[in-house]
Short mmCIF file of C-alpha atoms in Angstrom, two decimals:
data_model
loop_
_atom_site.label_atom_id
_atom_site.label_comp_id
_atom_site.label_asym_id
_atom_site.label_seq_id
_atom_site.Cartn_x
_atom_site.Cartn_y
_atom_site.Cartn_z
CA MET A 1 92.48 167.21 -52.98
CA GLU A 2 92.55 166.19 -56.66
CA ASN A 3 88.90 165.34 -56.65
CA ALA A 4 87.63 168.65 -55.30
CA LYS A 5 86.09 171.09 -57.87
CA LYS A 6 87.58 174.46 -57.68
CA MET A 7 85.16 177.35 -58.56
CA PRO A 8 86.01 180.87 -59.18
CA ASP A 9 85.79 183.20 -56.20
CA ASN A 10 83.73 186.06 -57.24
CA GLY A 11 82.93 187.24 -53.87
CA SER A 12 79.54 185.41 -53.71
CA PRO A 13 79.04 183.34 -50.56
CA ASP A 14 76.87 180.91 -52.48
CA ALA A 15 79.22 179.46 -55.12
CA PRO A 16 76.73 176.66 -56.03
CA GLY A 17 74.36 179.22 -57.15
CA GLN A 18 76.56 179.89 -60.10
CA LEU A 19 76.38 176.07 -61.19
CA ARG A 20 72.78 176.41 -60.94
CA GLU A 21 72.44 179.24 -63.56
CA ILE A 22 74.62 177.43 -66.07
CA SER A 23 73.06 173.92 -65.73
CA ASP A 24 69.51 174.68 -64.75
CA ASN A 25 67.87 173.46 -68.09
CA ILE A 26 69.80 170.09 -68.05
CA LEU A 27 69.37 169.36 -64.17
CA GLU A 28 65.66 169.69 -64.31
CA HIS A 29 65.24 166.68 -66.82
CA LEU A 30 67.51 164.30 -65.06
CA SER A 31 66.09 160.96 -63.52
CA GLU A 32 68.30 161.54 -60.33
CA GLY A 33 67.93 164.07 -57.68
CA ILE A 34 70.54 166.95 -57.42
CA TRP A 35 71.06 168.62 -54.38
CA SER A 36 73.74 171.39 -53.57
CA PHE A 37 74.44 172.96 -50.21
CA ASN A 38 76.64 175.30 -48.70
CA GLY A 39 79.31 175.02 -46.18
CA ALA A 40 76.83 175.48 -43.36
CA GLY A 41 75.02 172.48 -44.67
CA ARG A 42 72.03 174.50 -46.06
CA THR A 43 70.42 173.83 -49.30
CA SER A 44 71.35 176.16 -52.18
CA PHE A 45 69.77 173.89 -54.99
CA VAL A 46 67.61 171.27 -55.71
CA ASN A 47 66.05 170.06 -58.92
CA LYS A 48 62.49 169.14 -59.18
CA ARG A 49 63.15 165.33 -58.99
CA MET A 50 65.00 165.63 -55.81
CA ALA A 51 62.07 167.74 -54.31
CA ASP A 52 59.55 165.30 -55.54
CA MET A 53 61.38 162.45 -54.21
CA LEU A 54 61.13 164.07 -50.57
CA LEU A 55 57.43 165.20 -51.42
CA TYR A 56 58.25 168.78 -51.15
CA ASN A 57 58.32 171.96 -53.58
CA VAL A 58 61.58 173.21 -54.59
CA ASP A 59 61.05 176.51 -53.16
CA GLU A 60 60.12 174.92 -49.72
CA MET A 61 63.55 173.36 -49.59
CA MET A 62 65.65 176.31 -50.56
CA GLY A 63 67.80 177.45 -47.50
CA THR A 64 66.63 174.48 -45.27
CA ASP A 65 69.28 172.79 -43.07
CA LEU A 66 70.15 169.06 -44.30
CA LEU A 67 69.18 167.86 -40.78
CA CYS A 68 65.60 168.77 -41.62
CA TYR A 69 65.60 165.69 -43.90
CA VAL A 70 67.20 163.19 -41.59
CA TYR A 71 65.88 161.01 -38.86
CA GLU A 72 66.97 161.69 -35.53
CA ASN A 73 68.73 158.61 -35.05
CA LYS A 74 70.58 158.91 -38.38
CA SER A 75 71.98 162.38 -37.58
CA LYS A 76 75.39 160.76 -37.04
CA ASP A 77 75.32 159.50 -40.58
CA LEU A 78 74.92 162.95 -41.70
CA GLU A 79 77.69 164.24 -39.57
CA ASP A 80 80.02 161.42 -40.99
CA LEU A 81 79.11 162.55 -44.63
CA LEU A 82 79.84 166.27 -43.98
CA ALA A 83 82.97 165.54 -42.19
CA ARG A 84 84.29 163.65 -45.25
CA LEU A 85 83.12 166.20 -47.59
CA ARG A 86 85.01 168.98 -45.76
CA GLY A 87 88.13 166.75 -45.76
CA GLY A 88 87.77 166.94 -49.81
CA ALA A 89 86.69 163.22 -50.35
CA GLU A 90 84.09 162.23 -52.69
CA VAL A 91 81.42 159.96 -50.99
CA ARG A 92 79.43 157.19 -52.52
CA ARG A 93 77.26 155.31 -49.95
CA ASP A 94 73.60 154.31 -49.20
CA PHE A 95 71.68 157.02 -47.30
CA GLU A 96 68.22 157.24 -45.61
CA PHE A 97 66.34 160.38 -45.83
CA MET A 98 62.98 161.38 -44.23
CA ARG A 99 60.25 162.56 -46.57
CA SER A 100 57.77 165.14 -45.64
CA ASP A 101 54.95 162.55 -44.89
CA GLY A 102 57.52 160.90 -42.26
CA ASP A 103 58.15 157.88 -44.52
CA ARG A 104 61.53 156.52 -45.40
CA LEU A 105 63.44 157.37 -48.64
CA SER A 106 66.09 154.75 -49.18
CA ALA A 107 68.64 156.19 -51.52
CA GLN A 108 72.18 155.87 -53.05
CA ILE A 109 74.01 159.07 -53.08
CA SER A 110 77.20 160.39 -54.80
CA ALA A 111 78.38 163.60 -53.13
CA CYS A 112 81.27 165.59 -54.31
CA PRO A 113 82.80 168.62 -52.32
CA ILE A 114 83.03 172.24 -53.87
CA MET A 115 86.12 174.17 -52.99
CA ASN A 116 86.65 177.83 -53.66
CA SER A 117 89.56 179.62 -55.32
CA SER A 118 91.60 179.50 -52.09
CA GLY A 119 90.94 175.68 -51.56
CA ALA A 120 88.61 176.23 -48.78
CA TYR A 121 85.42 173.94 -48.41
CA SER A 122 82.44 176.10 -49.46
CA GLY A 123 79.78 173.33 -49.88
CA ALA A 124 78.97 170.22 -51.99
CA VAL A 125 76.68 168.77 -54.80
CA MET A 126 75.28 165.38 -54.66
CA SER A 127 73.17 163.05 -56.79
CA VAL A 128 70.49 161.05 -55.22
CA THR A 129 68.98 157.82 -56.63
CA ASP A 130 65.71 156.41 -54.98
CA MET A 131 66.39 153.04 -54.23
CA THR A 132 63.10 152.53 -52.20
CA ALA A 133 61.38 150.11 -54.53
CA THR A 134 64.74 148.38 -55.35
CA ARG A 135 65.58 147.87 -51.59
CA LYS A 136 62.05 146.56 -50.74
CA THR A 137 62.50 144.23 -53.82
CA LEU A 138 65.93 143.03 -52.39
CA ASP A 139 64.66 142.55 -49.11
CA HIS A 140 61.91 140.57 -50.37
CA LEU A 141 64.25 138.47 -52.37
CA ARG A 142 66.44 138.17 -49.39
CA LYS A 143 63.45 136.81 -47.31
CA LEU A 144 62.52 134.30 -50.08
CA SER A 145 66.15 133.12 -50.13
CA ARG A 146 66.46 132.64 -46.44
CA ALA A 147 63.07 130.77 -46.55
CA VAL A 148 64.32 128.56 -49.27
CA GLU A 149 67.62 128.17 -47.39
CA GLN A 150 66.15 127.45 -44.00
CA SER A 151 63.13 125.35 -45.25
CA SER A 152 62.49 121.78 -43.78
CA SER A 153 61.63 120.76 -47.39
CA SER A 154 64.19 119.84 -50.09
CA VAL A 155 64.14 122.53 -52.97
CA VAL A 156 65.73 121.63 -56.28
CA ILE A 157 65.85 124.20 -59.30
CA THR A 158 66.75 123.03 -62.65
CA ASP A 159 67.03 124.35 -66.18
CA LYS A 160 64.31 123.46 -68.83
CA ASP A 161 66.25 120.37 -69.56
CA GLY A 162 66.39 119.09 -66.27
CA ASN A 163 69.95 119.86 -65.11
CA ILE A 164 70.21 121.02 -61.52
CA GLU A 165 71.23 124.66 -60.90
CA TYR A 166 70.25 125.12 -57.24
CA VAL A 167 69.77 122.83 -54.19
CA ASN A 168 68.92 124.00 -50.64
CA PRO A 169 70.77 122.64 -47.39
CA LYS A 170 67.87 120.25 -46.86
CA PHE A 171 68.45 118.30 -50.00
CA THR A 172 72.19 117.91 -49.04
CA ARG A 173 71.38 116.80 -45.66
CA LEU A 174 68.80 114.19 -46.96
CA THR A 175 70.37 112.76 -49.98
CA GLY A 176 74.17 112.99 -48.80
CA TYR A 177 75.13 114.86 -51.96
CA SER A 178 76.59 118.21 -51.45
CA ALA A 179 75.51 121.16 -53.54
CA GLU A 180 78.89 121.14 -55.67
CA GLU A 181 78.08 117.27 -56.41
CA ALA A 182 74.45 117.92 -57.29
CA ILE A 183 74.78 120.97 -59.50
CA GLY A 184 75.02 120.09 -63.09
CA GLN A 185 73.66 116.52 -62.55
CA ASN A 186 70.16 115.39 -63.62
CA PRO A 187 67.85 114.59 -60.91
CA ARG A 188 67.62 111.02 -62.34
CA VAL A 189 70.98 110.48 -60.20
CA LEU A 190 68.32 109.95 -57.29
CA LYS A 191 66.47 107.09 -59.12
CA SER A 192 66.15 104.07 -57.24
CA GLY A 193 64.96 102.02 -60.44
CA GLU A 194 61.90 100.88 -58.40
CA GLN A 195 59.49 103.35 -60.47
CA SER A 196 58.67 102.66 -64.17
CA HIS A 197 59.81 104.86 -67.10
CA GLU A 198 56.06 105.53 -67.80
CA PHE A 199 56.06 106.87 -64.36
CA TYR A 200 58.73 109.48 -65.06
CA ARG A 201 57.42 110.03 -68.65
CA ALA A 202 54.11 111.02 -67.34
CA MET A 203 55.59 113.53 -65.01
CA TRP A 204 57.63 115.14 -67.73
CA GLN A 205 54.80 115.49 -69.81
CA THR A 206 52.73 117.30 -67.14
CA ILE A 207 55.30 119.58 -66.23
CA SER A 208 56.62 120.50 -69.84
CA SER A 209 53.06 121.44 -70.58
CA GLY A 210 53.35 123.99 -67.66
CA LYS A 211 51.04 122.07 -65.34
CA GLU A 212 51.94 121.22 -61.64
CA TRP A 213 52.70 117.69 -61.08
CA ARG A 214 52.31 116.18 -57.51
CA GLY A 215 53.44 112.61 -56.47
CA GLU A 216 55.85 110.30 -54.84
CA PHE A 217 59.39 109.46 -55.60
CA HIS A 218 61.07 106.27 -54.19
CA ASN A 219 64.61 107.82 -54.37
CA LYS A 220 68.13 106.59 -53.47
CA LYS A 221 70.60 108.39 -51.30
CA LYS A 222 74.31 108.72 -52.07
CA ASN A 223 75.02 105.90 -49.64
CA GLY A 224 72.62 103.46 -51.24
CA GLU A 225 69.76 103.97 -48.82
CA THR A 226 66.30 104.38 -50.22
CA TYR A 227 63.76 106.88 -49.10
CA TRP A 228 60.14 108.17 -50.08
CA GLU A 229 59.49 111.88 -50.59
CA PHE A 230 56.27 113.76 -51.73
CA ALA A 231 57.00 116.29 -54.43
CA SER A 232 55.58 119.25 -56.13
CA ILE A 233 57.01 120.18 -59.44
CA SER A 234 56.21 123.50 -61.30
CA ALA A 235 57.49 125.35 -64.17
CA ILE A 236 59.13 128.82 -63.96
CA ARG A 237 58.28 131.15 -67.07
CA ASP A 238 59.99 134.13 -68.07
CA ALA A 239 58.35 137.53 -68.90
CA GLY A 240 57.25 136.05 -72.20
CA GLY A 241 55.85 133.11 -70.68
CA ASN A 242 58.48 130.75 -71.92
CA ILE A 243 59.49 127.88 -69.46
CA THR A 244 63.08 128.49 -68.29
CA HIS A 245 63.35 126.54 -65.35
CA TYR A 246 61.56 123.79 -63.16
CA ILE A 247 61.27 124.12 -59.18
CA ALA A 248 60.56 120.84 -57.08
CA VAL A 249 59.61 121.17 -53.43
CA LYS A 250 59.99 117.84 -51.74
CA GLU A 251 59.01 116.36 -48.17
CA ASP A 252 60.74 113.22 -46.85
CA VAL A 253 57.80 111.02 -46.24
CA THR A 254 59.59 107.78 -45.40
CA GLU A 255 58.78 107.55 -41.60
CA LEU A 256 55.18 108.66 -42.52
CA LYS A 257 54.84 105.63 -44.93
CA LYS A 258 56.34 103.39 -42.36
CA THR A 259 53.76 104.56 -39.98
CA GLN A 260 50.97 104.06 -42.25
CA ALA A 261 52.01 100.66 -43.12
CA ALA A 262 52.46 99.69 -39.43
CA LEU A 263 48.85 100.99 -38.82
CA LEU A 264 47.48 99.17 -41.66
CA ASP A 265 49.06 95.87 -40.50
CA ALA A 266 47.52 96.66 -36.94
CA LYS A 267 44.17 97.29 -38.56
CA GLU A 268 44.30 94.20 -40.64
CA SER A 269 45.59 92.24 -37.43
CA ALA A 270 42.58 93.86 -35.19
CA GLU A 271 39.99 93.06 -37.86
CA ALA A 272 41.27 89.43 -38.17
CA ALA A 273 41.04 89.26 -34.24
CA THR A 274 37.63 90.80 -34.19
CA ARG A 275 36.55 88.23 -36.98
CA ALA A 276 37.96 85.33 -35.16
CA MET A 277 36.36 86.48 -31.66
CA SER A 278 33.01 87.07 -33.56
CA GLU A 279 33.19 83.40 -34.88
CA PHE A 280 34.38 82.23 -31.65
CA LEU A 281 31.26 83.64 -29.91
CA ALA A 282 28.97 82.76 -32.46
CA THR A 283 30.17 79.19 -32.25
CA ILE A 284 30.02 79.00 -28.56
CA SER A 285 26.45 80.61 -28.68
CA HIS A 286 25.21 78.00 -30.92
CA GLU A 287 26.75 75.06 -29.04
CA LEU A 288 25.06 76.68 -25.81
CA ARG A 289 21.64 77.49 -27.37
CA VAL A 290 20.70 73.56 -27.62
CA PRO A 291 21.62 72.32 -24.14
CA LEU A 292 20.13 75.57 -22.65
CA THR A 293 16.85 75.00 -24.45
CA SER A 294 16.71 71.64 -22.90
CA ILE A 295 17.57 72.86 -19.38
CA HIS A 296 15.09 75.58 -19.58
CA GLY A 297 12.32 73.17 -20.69
CA SER A 298 13.27 70.81 -17.89
CA LEU A 299 13.12 73.44 -15.16
CA GLU A 300 9.90 74.68 -16.71
CA LEU A 301 8.38 71.40 -16.36
CA LEU A 302 9.74 71.01 -12.69
CA ALA A 303 8.14 74.39 -11.84
CA SER A 304 4.69 73.32 -13.17
CA GLY A 305 4.60 70.59 -10.85
CA GLN A 306 3.49 68.01 -13.61
CA LEU A 307 6.14 65.81 -12.47
CA ALA A 308 5.80 65.97 -8.85
CA GLU A 309 4.82 68.54 -6.26
CA LEU A 310 7.97 70.32 -5.10
CA PRO A 311 8.57 71.67 -1.48
CA PRO A 312 8.37 75.49 -1.23
CA LYS A 313 12.22 75.81 -0.90
CA ALA A 314 12.80 73.66 -4.15
CA ARG A 315 10.26 75.32 -6.02
CA ASP A 316 11.93 78.56 -5.19
CA LEU A 317 15.27 77.40 -6.29
CA VAL A 318 13.92 76.12 -9.59
CA ALA A 319 12.00 79.41 -10.26
CA VAL A 320 15.60 81.08 -9.85
CA ALA A 321 17.33 78.72 -12.18
CA GLU A 322 14.57 79.31 -14.56
CA ARG A 323 15.00 83.11 -14.63
CA ASN A 324 18.58 82.65 -14.95
CA SER A 325 18.24 80.06 -17.88
CA LEU A 326 16.32 82.78 -19.65
CA ARG A 327 18.48 85.39 -18.82
CA LEU A 328 21.33 83.41 -20.31
CA ALA A 329 19.20 82.59 -23.46
CA ALA A 330 18.77 86.15 -23.90
CA LEU A 331 22.36 87.06 -23.52
CA ILE A 332 23.14 84.45 -26.21
CA SER A 333 20.54 85.85 -28.55
CA ASP A 334 21.94 89.30 -28.22
CA ILE A 335 25.66 87.97 -28.78
CA LEU A 336 24.32 86.21 -32.03
CA ASP A 337 22.49 89.24 -33.11
CA LEU A 338 25.24 91.73 -32.39
CA GLU A 339 27.76 89.52 -34.44
CA SER A 340 25.47 89.17 -37.31
CA LEU A 341 24.71 92.81 -37.38
CA GLN A 342 28.55 93.74 -37.30
CA SER A 343 29.57 91.11 -39.70
CA GLY A 344 26.93 91.95 -42.11
CA ARG A 345 25.38 88.84 -42.22
CA MET A 346 21.85 89.76 -40.72
CA THR A 347 19.47 90.19 -43.63
CA MET A 348 16.80 92.95 -43.43
CA SER A 349 13.68 93.44 -45.23
CA ILE A 350 13.70 97.38 -45.71
CA GLY A 351 10.44 99.15 -46.67
CA PRO A 352 7.92 101.51 -45.54
CA VAL A 353 7.10 100.87 -42.02
CA LEU A 354 4.22 102.55 -39.83
CA THR A 355 5.80 103.76 -36.64
CA LYS A 356 2.75 102.72 -34.61
CA THR A 357 2.94 99.10 -35.57
CA ALA A 358 6.53 98.87 -34.52
CA ILE A 359 5.81 100.86 -31.28
CA THR A 360 2.92 98.60 -30.46
CA ARG A 361 4.82 95.49 -31.04
CA ALA A 362 7.62 96.61 -28.60
CA ILE A 363 5.24 97.60 -25.91
CA GLU A 364 3.45 94.18 -26.08
CA VAL A 365 6.92 92.62 -25.46
CA VAL A 366 7.90 94.84 -22.46
CA SER A 367 4.36 95.13 -21.03
CA GLY A 368 4.94 92.26 -18.46
CA MET A 369 8.07 94.01 -17.23
CA ALA A 370 6.40 97.30 -17.15
CA ARG A 371 3.46 95.79 -14.88
CA GLN A 372 5.93 94.19 -12.25
CA CYS A 373 7.56 97.57 -11.71
CA GLY A 374 4.36 99.56 -11.79
CA ILE A 375 5.34 101.53 -14.73
CA THR A 376 2.87 103.18 -17.21
CA ILE A 377 3.99 103.39 -20.84
CA LEU A 378 2.60 106.45 -22.68
CA THR A 379 2.85 107.19 -26.35
CA SER A 380 2.35 110.54 -28.07
CA GLY A 381 2.90 111.84 -31.78
CA LYS A 382 1.22 110.73 -35.09
CA ASP A 383 1.61 107.58 -36.85
CA MET A 384 4.07 108.06 -39.59
CA THR A 385 5.98 106.06 -42.30
CA VAL A 386 9.63 105.34 -42.11
CA ILE A 387 11.99 103.38 -44.21
CA ALA A 388 13.24 100.43 -42.16
CA ASP A 389 12.95 96.80 -41.34
CA GLU A 390 9.90 96.21 -39.08
CA ASP A 391 11.25 93.42 -36.93
CA ARG A 392 14.55 95.15 -36.43
CA LEU A 393 12.88 98.59 -35.63
CA ALA A 394 10.69 96.89 -32.99
CA GLN A 395 13.64 95.01 -31.55
CA ALA A 396 15.79 98.42 -31.16
CA LEU A 397 12.36 99.76 -29.36
CA VAL A 398 12.30 96.85 -27.10
CA ASN A 399 15.75 97.57 -26.04
CA LEU A 400 15.44 101.04 -25.39
CA LEU A 401 11.85 100.57 -23.52
CA SER A 402 13.32 97.79 -21.31
CA ASN A 403 16.15 99.98 -20.38
CA ALA A 404 13.86 102.86 -19.57
CA ILE A 405 11.72 100.77 -17.36
CA LYS A 406 14.50 99.08 -15.55
CA PHE A 407 16.20 102.52 -14.67
CA SER A 408 12.80 104.24 -13.92
CA PRO A 409 11.48 104.59 -10.29
CA ASP A 410 8.65 101.89 -9.57
CA GLY A 411 5.18 103.56 -10.06
CA SER A 412 6.55 106.11 -12.57
CA GLN A 413 5.97 106.64 -16.15
CA VAL A 414 7.97 105.93 -19.42
CA GLU A 415 7.05 107.83 -22.77
CA ILE A 416 7.68 106.98 -26.23
CA ARG A 417 7.17 109.85 -28.45
CA THR A 418 7.09 110.35 -32.40
CA THR A 419 7.99 113.44 -34.11
CA ALA A 420 8.45 114.60 -37.60
CA LYS A 421 11.84 116.10 -38.46
CA PRO A 422 13.05 117.68 -41.73
CA GLU A 423 13.43 114.47 -44.15
CA SER A 424 13.38 112.02 -41.04
CA VAL A 425 11.05 110.93 -38.16
CA GLU A 426 12.36 110.90 -34.64
CA ILE A 427 11.13 108.07 -32.16
CA SER A 428 12.37 108.80 -28.65
CA VAL A 429 11.87 107.04 -25.34
CA LEU A 430 11.87 109.22 -21.95
CA ASP A 431 12.32 108.00 -18.57
CA HIS A 432 12.36 109.50 -15.15
CA GLY A 433 15.43 107.63 -13.98
CA GLU A 434 18.73 108.90 -12.40
CA GLY A 435 20.17 110.30 -15.66
CA ILE A 436 23.44 109.43 -17.26
CA PRO A 437 26.84 111.54 -16.74
CA ILE A 438 28.11 113.25 -19.70
CA ASP A 439 31.31 111.17 -19.84
CA SER A 440 29.32 107.99 -19.96
CA GLN A 441 27.04 109.24 -22.77
CA GLU A 442 30.00 109.20 -25.15
CA VAL A 443 30.67 105.27 -24.62
CA ILE A 444 27.23 104.13 -23.68
CA PHE A 445 26.40 102.79 -27.25
CA GLU A 446 29.55 100.53 -27.13
CA LYS A 447 29.24 96.71 -26.55
CA PHE A 448 29.50 95.38 -23.03
CA ARG A 449 29.23 99.10 -21.68
CA ARG A 450 27.11 99.46 -18.66
CA LEU A 451 25.86 102.51 -16.74
CA GLN A 452 28.05 102.90 -13.80
CA THR A 453 26.02 105.02 -11.31
CA PRO A 454 25.00 104.33 -7.70
CA GLY A 455 22.73 101.40 -7.68
CA SER A 456 23.26 100.60 -11.41
CA ARG A 457 25.20 97.22 -10.49
CA LYS A 458 21.98 95.92 -9.13
CA ILE A 459 20.19 96.25 -12.38
CA PRO A 460 20.59 92.94 -14.52
CA GLY A 461 21.80 93.28 -18.14
CA SER A 462 24.46 92.39 -20.73
CA GLY A 463 25.65 95.69 -21.79
CA LEU A 464 24.80 94.69 -25.33
CA GLY A 465 21.21 96.23 -25.86
CA LEU A 466 22.39 99.75 -26.84
CA ALA A 467 25.18 98.37 -29.12
CA ILE A 468 22.55 96.41 -30.87
CA CYS A 469 20.27 99.36 -31.20
CA LYS A 470 23.15 101.47 -32.66
CA SER A 471 24.23 98.72 -35.28
CA ILE A 472 20.55 98.27 -36.32
CA ILE A 473 19.75 102.01 -36.69
CA GLU A 474 22.99 102.75 -38.46
CA GLN A 475 22.36 99.76 -40.99
CA LEU A 476 18.86 101.35 -41.58
CA ASP A 477 20.91 104.56 -42.59
CA GLY A 478 19.30 106.29 -39.48
CA SER A 479 21.03 107.85 -36.34
CA ILE A 480 20.80 107.37 -32.67
CA GLY A 481 21.72 109.31 -29.65
CA VAL A 482 20.96 110.42 -25.98
CA GLU A 483 20.18 113.47 -24.20
CA SER A 484 20.44 113.25 -20.35
CA GLU A 485 21.15 115.32 -17.30
CA PRO A 486 22.04 113.49 -13.98
CA GLY A 487 18.87 113.50 -11.57
CA LYS A 488 16.51 114.55 -14.46
CA GLY A 489 16.04 111.32 -16.43
CA SER A 490 17.18 110.41 -19.92
CA ARG A 491 15.71 110.93 -23.69
CA PHE A 492 17.10 108.31 -26.06
CA TRP A 493 16.14 108.96 -29.60
CA LEU A 494 16.70 107.42 -33.12
CA ARG A 495 15.80 109.07 -36.48
CA LEU A 496 14.97 107.34 -39.68
CA ARG A 497 14.21 108.27 -43.22
CA THR A 498 10.48 108.94 -43.97
CA SER A 499 8.77 108.05 -47.22
CA ALA A 500 7.26 110.54 -49.45
CA ASP A 501 3.66 109.43 -48.61
CA ALA A 502 4.23 109.33 -44.81
CA LYS A 503 1.52 112.08 -44.37
CA ALA A 504 -1.20 109.83 -45.69
CA ASP A 505 -0.51 107.43 -43.09
CA GLU A 506 -0.87 109.85 -40.14
CA LYS A 507 -3.29 108.84 -37.31
CA ARG A 508 -4.50 110.09 -34.11
CA ASP A 509 -2.47 110.21 -30.92
CA ALA A 510 -2.63 107.13 -28.64
CA THR A 511 -1.97 106.29 -24.96
CA VAL A 512 -1.17 102.83 -24.06
CA GLU A 513 -0.90 101.85 -20.32
#
């Protein structure tokens, strides 16, 4: 046992105690912990550094068993350590001790057995280096390394001159270059030649000044295939703040750009189709309007009896035809209005408008329909000023009122209410109809959408009125919506900007029947 230290046997059972008398002053100033124990594994000496590492006092540790400082599940490690020391071997290894607070002390130990003069094992002495902070740092670095190695992004690290020092596996899978082929190369090996020198010069100016650069590269793989990637490139600095390396994290966005291009093409195609459809509808509507006006005039003349007295049955048929011609004319008018609104060709005269004026005009238009159904129209709220086009605001209110009348029970009431809101005025139309299901409320303002509830198919309409309302109000920089509950009626509302002098125009409430 060449490595065993032989001590003189002076009859003392605690040979390491003699070592302590000789080297006490030196041991107390070491940065490592020194721990000596006898053949039974009981502490015979520790220096202050060792006690501090375990959060004990020196006196507390004297005479204690080594097992007191080892986790229960690590006792086998201690047994292995002591067995090797008893065999006369020096031991260097990592070891974990338990501190007084229960926390872990990660250490590196170097232990040497002590033999008495007759060559028998009498204990050991070991130096202990606290590796806790180092281990944490190493664990952190290992995690970072695994994260980079397993990342779904390409990671490239270069020196300050741009020469590649590291690439992760994603880079090799994407580009086709192995790590050995890439290291030592400059990233320009990936250039496709489709981006200008100015582009790369601006990038280098940014990163060499210490700023982060973000942008897209159109690069070329080893097999010649081109691809797009979005990159973020940053400088790595040393402790003195000097740039030593650059790191690039890059995402392959080739498929994303293809999808974006396809979506853009689809959007342009859809817009072209919409424009063509709008122009087609406008042309057809114009072509129909002239003969329809002539047909309606002729039917109106027949119904008046000025040409000849018609038999009752013929008179009824003419009346039906006249009503249908009016309905067709209204549909054509709605189509033209909606096409003009959505294409932006409708001119509006936007300025201060009194709400009472627009409401009164709308009520006048629908009053005949209301009388036929026995509907009473009520108004409430003060007269206020909004920023709008009076004609188009009245048109939107006509559509809302006519819908409310059509869907309300005969003999009931429809209310149009004006309310001041923060920085806006709200005009709402309330009815006592069947209400609107929640799923229909989401789409009811789309064109050609009609309410599908029991009995709704019996109510005439084009499905364009609310779409026109929405287009008008949005072009007036306002908003429109609906609140409804099946069986409890509906409240359609629109909100418009108010002018600064709105309060001066407030007037008394009015009720119109």
